[in-house]
Coordinates of C-alpha atoms in Angstrom, one line a residue:
M1 CA 127.4 46.8 82.1
K2 CA 125.1 44.1 83.4
F3 CA 122.7 44.9 86.2
T4 CA 121.3 42.1 88.3
V5 CA 118.1 42.6 90.3
S6 CA 117.9 40.6 93.5
T7 CA 115.7 40.6 96.6
S8 CA 118.5 42.2 98.6
N9 CA 118.9 45.0 96.0
V10 CA 115.2 45.7 96.1
E11 CA 115.1 45.8 99.9
Y12 CA 118.2 48.1 99.9
M13 CA 116.5 50.5 97.5
K14 CA 113.3 50.5 99.4
K15 CA 115.1 51.5 102.6
R16 CA 117.0 54.2 100.8
I17 CA 113.8 55.6 99.3
A18 CA 112.0 55.4 102.7
K19 CA 114.9 57.3 104.3
K20 CA 114.9 60.0 101.6
L21 CA 111.1 60.5 102.0
S22 CA 110.9 60.2 105.8
H23 CA 111.0 64.0 106.3
L24 CA 107.7 64.1 104.4
K25 CA 105.8 61.8 106.8
T26 CA 103.2 63.5 108.9
D27 CA 100.0 63.0 110.8
K28 CA 98.7 66.3 109.6
F29 CA 95.8 66.8 107.1
V30 CA 94.7 69.8 105.0
T31 CA 91.0 70.5 105.1
V32 CA 89.4 72.8 102.5
G33 CA 85.8 74.1 102.6
I34 CA 83.5 75.9 104.9
H35 CA 84.5 75.0 108.4
S36 CA 82.2 74.9 111.4
D37 CA 83.6 78.1 112.8
A38 CA 82.7 80.1 109.7
G39 CA 79.7 81.8 111.4
T40 CA 76.1 82.2 110.4
H41 CA 75.0 83.2 107.0
E42 CA 73.2 86.6 107.3
G43 CA 69.5 86.4 106.8
S44 CA 69.2 82.7 106.3
G45 CA 69.3 81.4 109.9
L46 CA 71.8 78.7 108.8
T47 CA 75.5 78.4 109.5
N48 CA 77.7 79.0 106.5
A49 CA 78.7 75.4 106.7
A50 CA 75.1 74.2 106.7
L51 CA 74.2 76.4 103.8
G52 CA 77.3 75.3 101.8
A53 CA 76.3 71.6 102.4
T54 CA 72.7 72.3 101.4
L55 CA 73.8 73.9 98.1
N56 CA 76.5 71.3 97.5
Y57 CA 74.2 68.2 98.0
G58 CA 70.7 69.8 97.4
T59 CA 67.5 68.9 99.2
K60 CA 64.0 67.8 98.1
N61 CA 63.3 71.4 96.9
I62 CA 66.8 72.6 96.0
P63 CA 68.8 71.0 93.2
A64 CA 72.4 70.0 94.1
S65 CA 75.1 72.4 92.9
P66 CA 78.3 70.5 93.7
W67 CA 81.0 73.0 94.3
L68 CA 83.4 71.6 96.9
E69 CA 84.8 68.4 95.3
P70 CA 84.8 69.7 91.7
G71 CA 86.3 73.0 92.9
V72 CA 89.2 71.1 94.7
N73 CA 89.6 68.8 91.7
S74 CA 90.0 71.8 89.4
G75 CA 93.5 72.4 90.7
L76 CA 95.0 68.9 90.7
K77 CA 97.7 69.7 88.2
E78 CA 98.7 72.8 90.0
Y79 CA 98.8 71.0 93.4
S80 CA 101.2 68.5 91.9
K81 CA 103.5 71.2 90.6
L82 CA 103.4 73.1 93.9
I83 CA 104.3 69.9 95.9
K84 CA 107.0 68.9 93.5
N85 CA 108.6 72.3 93.4
D86 CA 108.3 72.8 97.2
I87 CA 109.9 69.4 97.9
K88 CA 112.7 70.2 95.4
D89 CA 113.2 73.6 97.2
K90 CA 113.4 71.7 100.5
K91 CA 110.5 73.7 102.0
P92 CA 109.2 72.5 105.4
L93 CA 106.3 70.1 105.2
S94 CA 104.2 72.5 107.3
L95 CA 104.7 75.3 104.8
I96 CA 103.9 72.9 101.8
L97 CA 100.6 71.9 103.5
E98 CA 99.7 75.6 104.2
R99 CA 100.4 76.6 100.6
L100 CA 98.5 73.6 99.3
G101 CA 95.4 74.5 101.4
L102 CA 95.5 78.1 100.3
M103 CA 95.8 77.1 96.6
A104 CA 92.9 74.6 97.0
S105 CA 90.6 77.1 98.7
S106 CA 91.3 79.6 96.0
K107 CA 90.5 77.1 93.4
V108 CA 87.2 76.3 95.1
Q109 CA 86.3 80.0 95.4
A110 CA 87.0 80.5 91.7
Y111 CA 84.9 77.4 90.8
M112 CA 82.0 78.8 92.9
N113 CA 82.3 82.1 91.2
D114 CA 82.2 80.6 87.7
L115 CA 79.4 78.0 88.3
K116 CA 76.7 78.2 85.7
T117 CA 74.6 75.0 86.2
P118 CA 72.1 74.3 87.4
A119 CA 70.5 77.7 86.5
N120 CA 68.6 79.8 88.8
A121 CA 64.9 80.3 88.3
P122 CA 64.2 83.3 85.9
S123 CA 62.6 85.2 88.9
T124 CA 65.8 84.7 90.9
I125 CA 67.9 85.9 88.0
K126 CA 65.7 89.0 87.7
I127 CA 66.2 89.8 91.5
K128 CA 69.9 89.1 91.6
G129 CA 70.8 90.4 88.1
F130 CA 72.9 87.4 87.3
D131 CA 72.7 83.6 87.2
N132 CA 74.9 81.8 89.7
R133 CA 73.2 79.7 92.4
L134 CA 76.1 79.9 94.7
I135 CA 76.8 83.7 94.6
N136 CA 74.5 86.4 95.9
T137 CA 76.7 88.8 98.0
G138 CA 79.8 86.6 98.0
E139 CA 79.6 86.0 101.7
L140 CA 79.4 82.2 101.4
K141 CA 82.2 82.0 98.9
N142 CA 84.4 84.1 101.2
T143 CA 84.0 81.6 104.0
V144 CA 85.8 78.9 102.0
T145 CA 89.1 78.4 103.7
S146 CA 91.8 75.8 104.5
K147 CA 93.2 74.5 107.7
V148 CA 96.0 72.2 108.6
V149 CA 94.8 69.9 111.3
D150 CA 96.5 67.2 113.5
N151 CA 93.8 64.5 113.2
K152 CA 92.0 63.0 110.3
P153 CA 88.7 64.8 109.8
S154 CA 85.7 62.8 110.8
E155 CA 83.3 64.7 108.5
G156 CA 83.3 66.3 105.1
I157 CA 83.9 65.1 101.6

């Protein structure tokens, strides 16, 4: 059997593929991190979002401890599987986005929990009893959530 490729064949296939994928088109976005409504971090005077950003990017006196982007990226293979299986199972896009956000926020929390570098100062380790720059009481880690939003976020990573 001989198959001939022509411009009309390509255009026809593009239209068929676009039609098959049209149910996945959305203007919604999934955001993962510490959102502005996450409250104030007890004892610091900072919002949880501001404290999370300070720890992620660092300051003149605080070394950066990137947690958001590497935490999200730690689940890339799992996200692909989830999306593939949910599409195959014909789950609604809104549910796929919610599930994706929950999985990503869980990955970020696990990454924060396991972070080992940069190390705390020996005096801080002595006070806390362990060495993790991002964990003290777990309050900050527990504010990492996901949201499905209607508009492209104007801030964040």
